[in-house]
Coordinates of N, CA and C in Angstrom, one line a residue:
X1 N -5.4 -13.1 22.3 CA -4.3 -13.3 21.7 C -2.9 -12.9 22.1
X2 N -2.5 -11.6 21.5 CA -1.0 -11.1 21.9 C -1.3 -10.3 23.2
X3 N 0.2 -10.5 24.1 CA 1.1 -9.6 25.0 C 1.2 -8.8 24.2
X4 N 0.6 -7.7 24.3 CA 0.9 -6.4 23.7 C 1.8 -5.2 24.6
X5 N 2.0 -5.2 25.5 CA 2.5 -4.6 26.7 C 3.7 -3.8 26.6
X6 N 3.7 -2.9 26.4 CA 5.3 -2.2 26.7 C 5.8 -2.3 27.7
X7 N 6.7 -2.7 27.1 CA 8.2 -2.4 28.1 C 8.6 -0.6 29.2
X8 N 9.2 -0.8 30.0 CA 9.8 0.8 30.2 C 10.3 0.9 29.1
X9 N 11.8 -0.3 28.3 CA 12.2 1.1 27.5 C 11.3 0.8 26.4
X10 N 10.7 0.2 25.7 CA 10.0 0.6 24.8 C 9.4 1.9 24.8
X11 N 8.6 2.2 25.9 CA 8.0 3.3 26.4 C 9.2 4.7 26.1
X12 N 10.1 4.6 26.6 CA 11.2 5.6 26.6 C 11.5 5.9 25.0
X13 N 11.3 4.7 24.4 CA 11.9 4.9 23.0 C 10.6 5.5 22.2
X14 N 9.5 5.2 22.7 CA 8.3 5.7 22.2 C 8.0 7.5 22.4
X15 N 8.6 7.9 23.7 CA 8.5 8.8 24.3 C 9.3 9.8 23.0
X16 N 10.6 9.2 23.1 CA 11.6 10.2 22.1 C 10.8 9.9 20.7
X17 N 10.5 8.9 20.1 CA 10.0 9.3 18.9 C 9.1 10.2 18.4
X18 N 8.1 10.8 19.6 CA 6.8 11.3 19.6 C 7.8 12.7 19.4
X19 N 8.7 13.1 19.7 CA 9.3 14.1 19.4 C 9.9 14.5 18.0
X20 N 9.7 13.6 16.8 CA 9.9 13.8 15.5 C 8.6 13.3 15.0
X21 N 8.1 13.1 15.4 CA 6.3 12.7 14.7 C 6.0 13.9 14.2
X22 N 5.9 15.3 14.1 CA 5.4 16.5 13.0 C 6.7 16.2 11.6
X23 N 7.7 16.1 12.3 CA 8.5 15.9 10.7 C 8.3 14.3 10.2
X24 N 8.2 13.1 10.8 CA 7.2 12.1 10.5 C 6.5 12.2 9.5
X25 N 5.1 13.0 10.0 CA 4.3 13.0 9.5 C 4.3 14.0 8.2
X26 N 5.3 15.0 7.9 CA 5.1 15.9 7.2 C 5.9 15.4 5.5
X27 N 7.2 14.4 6.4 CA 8.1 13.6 5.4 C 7.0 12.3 4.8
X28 N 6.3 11.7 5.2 CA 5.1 10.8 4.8 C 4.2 11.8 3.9
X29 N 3.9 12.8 4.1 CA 2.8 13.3 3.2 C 3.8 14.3 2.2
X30 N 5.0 14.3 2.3 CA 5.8 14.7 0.9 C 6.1 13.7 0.4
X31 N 6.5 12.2 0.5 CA 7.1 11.5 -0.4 C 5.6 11.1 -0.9
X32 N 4.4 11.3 0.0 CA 3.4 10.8 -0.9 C 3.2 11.7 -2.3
X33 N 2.9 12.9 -1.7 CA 2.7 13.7 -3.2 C 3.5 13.5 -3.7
X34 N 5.2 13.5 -3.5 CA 6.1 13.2 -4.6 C 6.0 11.8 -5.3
X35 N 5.6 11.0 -4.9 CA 5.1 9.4 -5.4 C 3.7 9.5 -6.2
X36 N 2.8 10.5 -6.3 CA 1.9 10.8 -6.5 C 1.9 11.7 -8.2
X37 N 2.9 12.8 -8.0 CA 3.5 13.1 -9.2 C 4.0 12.6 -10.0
X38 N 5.1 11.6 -9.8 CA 5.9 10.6 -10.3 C 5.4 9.4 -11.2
X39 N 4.1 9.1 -10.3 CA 3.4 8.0 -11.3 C 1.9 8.5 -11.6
X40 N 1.8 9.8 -12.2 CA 0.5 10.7 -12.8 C 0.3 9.8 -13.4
X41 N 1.3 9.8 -14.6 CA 1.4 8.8 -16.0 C 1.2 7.6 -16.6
X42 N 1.0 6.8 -14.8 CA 0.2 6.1 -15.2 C -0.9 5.2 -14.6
X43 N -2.0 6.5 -14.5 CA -3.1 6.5 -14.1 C -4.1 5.5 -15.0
X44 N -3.6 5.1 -16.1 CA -4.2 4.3 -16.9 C -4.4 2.7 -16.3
X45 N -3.0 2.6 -15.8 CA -2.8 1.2 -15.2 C -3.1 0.9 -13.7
X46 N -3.2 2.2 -12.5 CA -3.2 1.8 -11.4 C -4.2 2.8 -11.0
X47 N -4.9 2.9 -10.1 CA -5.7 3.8 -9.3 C -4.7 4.2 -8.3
X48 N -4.7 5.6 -8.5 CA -3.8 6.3 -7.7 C -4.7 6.5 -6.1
X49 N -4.1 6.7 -4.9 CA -4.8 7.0 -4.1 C -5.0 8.6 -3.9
X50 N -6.0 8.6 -3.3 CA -6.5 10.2 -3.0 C -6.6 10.6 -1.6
X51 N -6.7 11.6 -0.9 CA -6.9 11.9 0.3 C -8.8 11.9 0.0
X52 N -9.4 11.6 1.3 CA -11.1 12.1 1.3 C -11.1 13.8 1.7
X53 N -12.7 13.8 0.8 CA -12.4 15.8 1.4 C -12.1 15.9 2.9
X54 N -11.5 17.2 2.9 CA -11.2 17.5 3.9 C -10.4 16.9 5.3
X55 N -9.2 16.4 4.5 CA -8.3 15.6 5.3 C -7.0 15.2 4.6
X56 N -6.9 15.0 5.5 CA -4.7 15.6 5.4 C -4.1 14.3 6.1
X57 N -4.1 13.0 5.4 CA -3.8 12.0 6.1 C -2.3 12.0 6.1
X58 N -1.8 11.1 7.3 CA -0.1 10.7 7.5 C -0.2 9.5 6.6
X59 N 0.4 9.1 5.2 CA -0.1 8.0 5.0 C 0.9 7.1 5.2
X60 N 0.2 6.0 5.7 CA 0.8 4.5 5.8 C 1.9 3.8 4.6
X61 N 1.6 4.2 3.5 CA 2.1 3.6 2.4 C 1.2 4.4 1.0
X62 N 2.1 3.7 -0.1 CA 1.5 4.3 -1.1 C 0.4 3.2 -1.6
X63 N -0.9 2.8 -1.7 CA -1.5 1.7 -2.1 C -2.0 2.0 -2.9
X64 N -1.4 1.4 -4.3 CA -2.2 1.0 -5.4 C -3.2 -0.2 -5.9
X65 N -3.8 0.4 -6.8 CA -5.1 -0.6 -7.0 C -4.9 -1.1 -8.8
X66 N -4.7 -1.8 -9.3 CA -4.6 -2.7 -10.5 C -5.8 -2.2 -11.2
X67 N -6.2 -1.5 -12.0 CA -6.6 -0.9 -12.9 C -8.0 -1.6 -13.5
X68 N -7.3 -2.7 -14.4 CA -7.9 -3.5 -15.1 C -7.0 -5.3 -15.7
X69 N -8.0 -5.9 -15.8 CA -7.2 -7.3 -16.0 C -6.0 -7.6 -16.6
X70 N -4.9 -6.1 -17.1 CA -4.0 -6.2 -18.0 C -2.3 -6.4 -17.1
X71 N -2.6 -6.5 -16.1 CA -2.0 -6.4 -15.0 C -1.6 -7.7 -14.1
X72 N -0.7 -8.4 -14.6 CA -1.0 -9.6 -13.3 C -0.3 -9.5 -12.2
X73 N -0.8 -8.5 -11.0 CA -0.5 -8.2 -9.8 C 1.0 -9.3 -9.4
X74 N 0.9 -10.6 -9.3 CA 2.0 -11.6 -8.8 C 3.1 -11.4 -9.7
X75 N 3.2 -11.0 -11.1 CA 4.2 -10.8 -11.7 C 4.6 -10.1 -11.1
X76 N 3.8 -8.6 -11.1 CA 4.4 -7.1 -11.3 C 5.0 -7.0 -9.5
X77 N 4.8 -8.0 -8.7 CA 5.2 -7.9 -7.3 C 6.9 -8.6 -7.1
X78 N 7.2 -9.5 -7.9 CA 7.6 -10.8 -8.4 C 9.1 -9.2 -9.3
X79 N 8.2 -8.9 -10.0 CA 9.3 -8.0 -10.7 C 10.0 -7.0 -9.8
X80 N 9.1 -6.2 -8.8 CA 9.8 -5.5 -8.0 C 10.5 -5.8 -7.1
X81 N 10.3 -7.5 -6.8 CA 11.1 -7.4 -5.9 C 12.4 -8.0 -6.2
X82 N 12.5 -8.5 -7.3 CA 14.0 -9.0 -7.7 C 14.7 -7.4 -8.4
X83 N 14.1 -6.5 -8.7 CA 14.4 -5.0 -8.2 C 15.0 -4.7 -7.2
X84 N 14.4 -4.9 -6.0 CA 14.9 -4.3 -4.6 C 13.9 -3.1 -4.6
X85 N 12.4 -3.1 -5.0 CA 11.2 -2.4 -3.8 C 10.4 -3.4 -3.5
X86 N 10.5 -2.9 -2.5 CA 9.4 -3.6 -1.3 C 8.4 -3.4 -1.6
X87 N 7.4 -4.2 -1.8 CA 6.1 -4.1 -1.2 C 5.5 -4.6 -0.5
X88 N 4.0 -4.6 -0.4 CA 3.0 -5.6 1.3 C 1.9 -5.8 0.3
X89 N 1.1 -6.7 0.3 CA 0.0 -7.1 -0.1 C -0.8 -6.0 1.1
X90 N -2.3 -5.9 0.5 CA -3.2 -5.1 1.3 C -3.4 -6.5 2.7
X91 N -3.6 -5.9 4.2 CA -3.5 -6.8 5.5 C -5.2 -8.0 4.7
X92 N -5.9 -7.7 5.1 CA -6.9 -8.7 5.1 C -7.6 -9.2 4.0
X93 N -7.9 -7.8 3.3 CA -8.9 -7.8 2.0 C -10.8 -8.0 2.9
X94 N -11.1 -9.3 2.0 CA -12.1 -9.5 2.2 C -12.4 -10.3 3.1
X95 N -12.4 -10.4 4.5 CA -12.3 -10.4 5.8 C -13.4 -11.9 5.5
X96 N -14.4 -12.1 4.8 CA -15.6 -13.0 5.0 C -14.6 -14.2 3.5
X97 N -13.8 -14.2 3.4 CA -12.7 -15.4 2.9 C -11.8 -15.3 3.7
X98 N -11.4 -15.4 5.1 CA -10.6 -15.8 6.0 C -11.1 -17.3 6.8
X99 N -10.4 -17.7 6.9 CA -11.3 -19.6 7.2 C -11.8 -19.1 8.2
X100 N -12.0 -18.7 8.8 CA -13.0 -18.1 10.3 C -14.1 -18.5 9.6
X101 N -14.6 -17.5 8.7 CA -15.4 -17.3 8.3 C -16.2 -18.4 7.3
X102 N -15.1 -18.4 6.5 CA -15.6 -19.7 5.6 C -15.8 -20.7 6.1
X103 N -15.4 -21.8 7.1 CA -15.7 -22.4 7.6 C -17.0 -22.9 8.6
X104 N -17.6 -21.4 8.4 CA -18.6 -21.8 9.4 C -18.6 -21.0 10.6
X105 N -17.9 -20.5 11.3 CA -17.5 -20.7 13.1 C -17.8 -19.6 13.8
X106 N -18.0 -18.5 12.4 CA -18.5 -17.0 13.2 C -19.8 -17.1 12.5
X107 N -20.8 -16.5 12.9 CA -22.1 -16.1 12.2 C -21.8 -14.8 11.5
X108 N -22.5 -14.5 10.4 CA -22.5 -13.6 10.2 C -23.3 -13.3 8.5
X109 N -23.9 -12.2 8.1 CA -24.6 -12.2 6.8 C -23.5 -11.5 5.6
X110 N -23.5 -11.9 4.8 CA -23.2 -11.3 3.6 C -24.1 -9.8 2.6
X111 N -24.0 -9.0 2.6 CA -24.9 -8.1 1.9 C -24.4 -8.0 0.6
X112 N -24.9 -8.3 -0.6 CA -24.5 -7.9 -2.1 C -23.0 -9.2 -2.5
X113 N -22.3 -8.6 -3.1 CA -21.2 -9.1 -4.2 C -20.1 -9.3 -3.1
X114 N -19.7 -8.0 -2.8 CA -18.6 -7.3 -2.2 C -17.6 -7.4 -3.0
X115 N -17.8 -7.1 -4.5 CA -16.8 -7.1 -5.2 C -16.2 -5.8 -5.1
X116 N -16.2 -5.0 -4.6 CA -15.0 -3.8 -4.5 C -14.3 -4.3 -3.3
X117 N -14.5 -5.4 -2.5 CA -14.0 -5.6 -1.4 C -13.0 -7.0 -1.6
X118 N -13.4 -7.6 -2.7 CA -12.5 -8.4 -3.3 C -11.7 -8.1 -4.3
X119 N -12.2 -6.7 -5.1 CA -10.9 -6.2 -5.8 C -9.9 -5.5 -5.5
X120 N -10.1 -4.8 -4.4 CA -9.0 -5.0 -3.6 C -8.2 -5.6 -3.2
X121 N -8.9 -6.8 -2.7 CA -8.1 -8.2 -2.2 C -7.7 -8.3 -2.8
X122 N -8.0 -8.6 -4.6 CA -7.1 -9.3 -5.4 C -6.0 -8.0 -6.2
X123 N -6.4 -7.1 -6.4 CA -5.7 -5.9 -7.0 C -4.8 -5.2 -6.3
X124 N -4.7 -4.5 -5.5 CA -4.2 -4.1 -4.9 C -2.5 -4.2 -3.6
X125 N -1.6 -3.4 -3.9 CA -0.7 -3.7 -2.7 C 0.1 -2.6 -2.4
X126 N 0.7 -2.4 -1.5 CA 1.7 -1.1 -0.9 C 3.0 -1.0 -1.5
X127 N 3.3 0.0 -1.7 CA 4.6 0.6 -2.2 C 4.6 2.0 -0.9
X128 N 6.4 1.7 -0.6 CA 6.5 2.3 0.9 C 6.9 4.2 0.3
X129 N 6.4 4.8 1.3 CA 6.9 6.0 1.8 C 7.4 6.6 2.8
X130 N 7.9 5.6 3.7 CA 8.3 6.0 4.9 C 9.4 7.0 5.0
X131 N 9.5 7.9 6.2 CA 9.9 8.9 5.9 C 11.7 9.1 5.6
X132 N 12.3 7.8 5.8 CA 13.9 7.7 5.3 C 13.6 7.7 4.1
X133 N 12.9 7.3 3.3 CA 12.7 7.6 1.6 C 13.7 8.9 1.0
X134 N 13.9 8.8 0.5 CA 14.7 9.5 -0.2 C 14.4 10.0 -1.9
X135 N 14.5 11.4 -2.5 CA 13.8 11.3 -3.6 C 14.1 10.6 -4.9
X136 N 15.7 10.5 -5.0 CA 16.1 9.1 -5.3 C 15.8 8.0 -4.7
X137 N 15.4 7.0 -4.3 CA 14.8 6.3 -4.1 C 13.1 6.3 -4.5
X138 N 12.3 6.7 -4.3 CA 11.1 7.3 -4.8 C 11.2 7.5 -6.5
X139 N 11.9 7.6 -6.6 CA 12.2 7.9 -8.3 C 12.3 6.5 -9.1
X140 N 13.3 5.9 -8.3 CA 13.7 4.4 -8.2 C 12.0 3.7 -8.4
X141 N 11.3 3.4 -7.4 CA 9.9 3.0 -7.4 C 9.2 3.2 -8.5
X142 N 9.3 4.4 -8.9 CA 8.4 5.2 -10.1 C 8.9 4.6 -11.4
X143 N 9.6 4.6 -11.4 CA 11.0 4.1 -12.6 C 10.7 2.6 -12.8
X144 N 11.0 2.1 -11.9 CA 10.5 0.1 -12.4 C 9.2 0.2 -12.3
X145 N 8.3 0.7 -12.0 CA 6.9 0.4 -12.3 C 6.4 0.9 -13.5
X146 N 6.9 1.8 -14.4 CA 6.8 2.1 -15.4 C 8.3 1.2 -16.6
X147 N 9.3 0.8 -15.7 CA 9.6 -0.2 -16.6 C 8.4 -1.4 -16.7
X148 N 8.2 -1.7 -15.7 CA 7.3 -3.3 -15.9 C 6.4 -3.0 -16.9
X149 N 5.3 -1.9 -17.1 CA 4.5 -1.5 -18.5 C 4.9 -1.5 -19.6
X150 N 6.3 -0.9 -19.2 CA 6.6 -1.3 -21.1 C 7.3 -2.9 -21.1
X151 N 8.2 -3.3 -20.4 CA 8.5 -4.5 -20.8 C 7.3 -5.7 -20.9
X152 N 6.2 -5.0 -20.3 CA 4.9 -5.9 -20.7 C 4.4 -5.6 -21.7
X153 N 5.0 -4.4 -22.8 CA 4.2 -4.3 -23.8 C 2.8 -3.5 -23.6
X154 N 2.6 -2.6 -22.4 CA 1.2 -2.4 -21.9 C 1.0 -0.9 -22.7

């Protein structure tokens, strides 16, 4: 597939960023807890993420998971973004509904449902914490997602 190749200066530019990667990574795992506290409240409507025992992740994003059917994920994305937050859909989901697959052209078996691997696919998307976040801003995120519940009446 891709030229993945660095450049010298990409290399150079990579070089100097590895030199703020501890505050990186330390500003990613505060806006998470702070994004974490912010929407406690409504643990009803989204599965909050968790770290696994014994691990201290840098995380990528905040990914929530759609709770239950009360939720129509494309609205509530639809709503944020005529807001001004970003979000990402989860990258693949369920990897065995990608036309590769469906089509035929890889072999491969199916085990069970894989419905936690399609509710994902279907529930789920990112809300950012990168580390320019700002706690206003983060507040901002928390704030229209708990508007969209009540203007849904939820």
């Amino acid at each position: 597939g891709y030229n993945l190749k660095m450049s010298d200066l990409h290399a150079a530019i990579g070089v100097a960023q590895l030199k703020k990667l501890d505050q990186f990574i330390a500003k990613r795992i505060a806006n998470f807890n702070y994004l974490t506290t912010k929407l406690k409240s409504l643990e009803n409507y989204f599965i909050l993420p968790e770290p696994t025992a014994k691990s201290q992740p840098s995380w990528f994003g905040y990914l929530l998971t759609i709770r239950d059917g009360r939720i129509d994920r494309t609205k509530l994305l639809k709503f944020l973004q005529e807001k001004g937050v970003g979000t990402r859909l989860l990258f693949a989901g369920n990897i065995t509904k990608q036309p590769y697959f469906v089509n035929g052209k890889f072999k491969h078996r199916i085990i069970g449902k894989l419905s936690n691997t399609d509710r994902v696919m279907n529930d789920s998307f990112w809300a950012g914490i990168w580390p320019g976040l700002t706690k206003k801003e983060l507040n901002f995120i928390a704030e229209q997602l708990k508007g969209f519940i009540q203007n849904e009446g939820l």
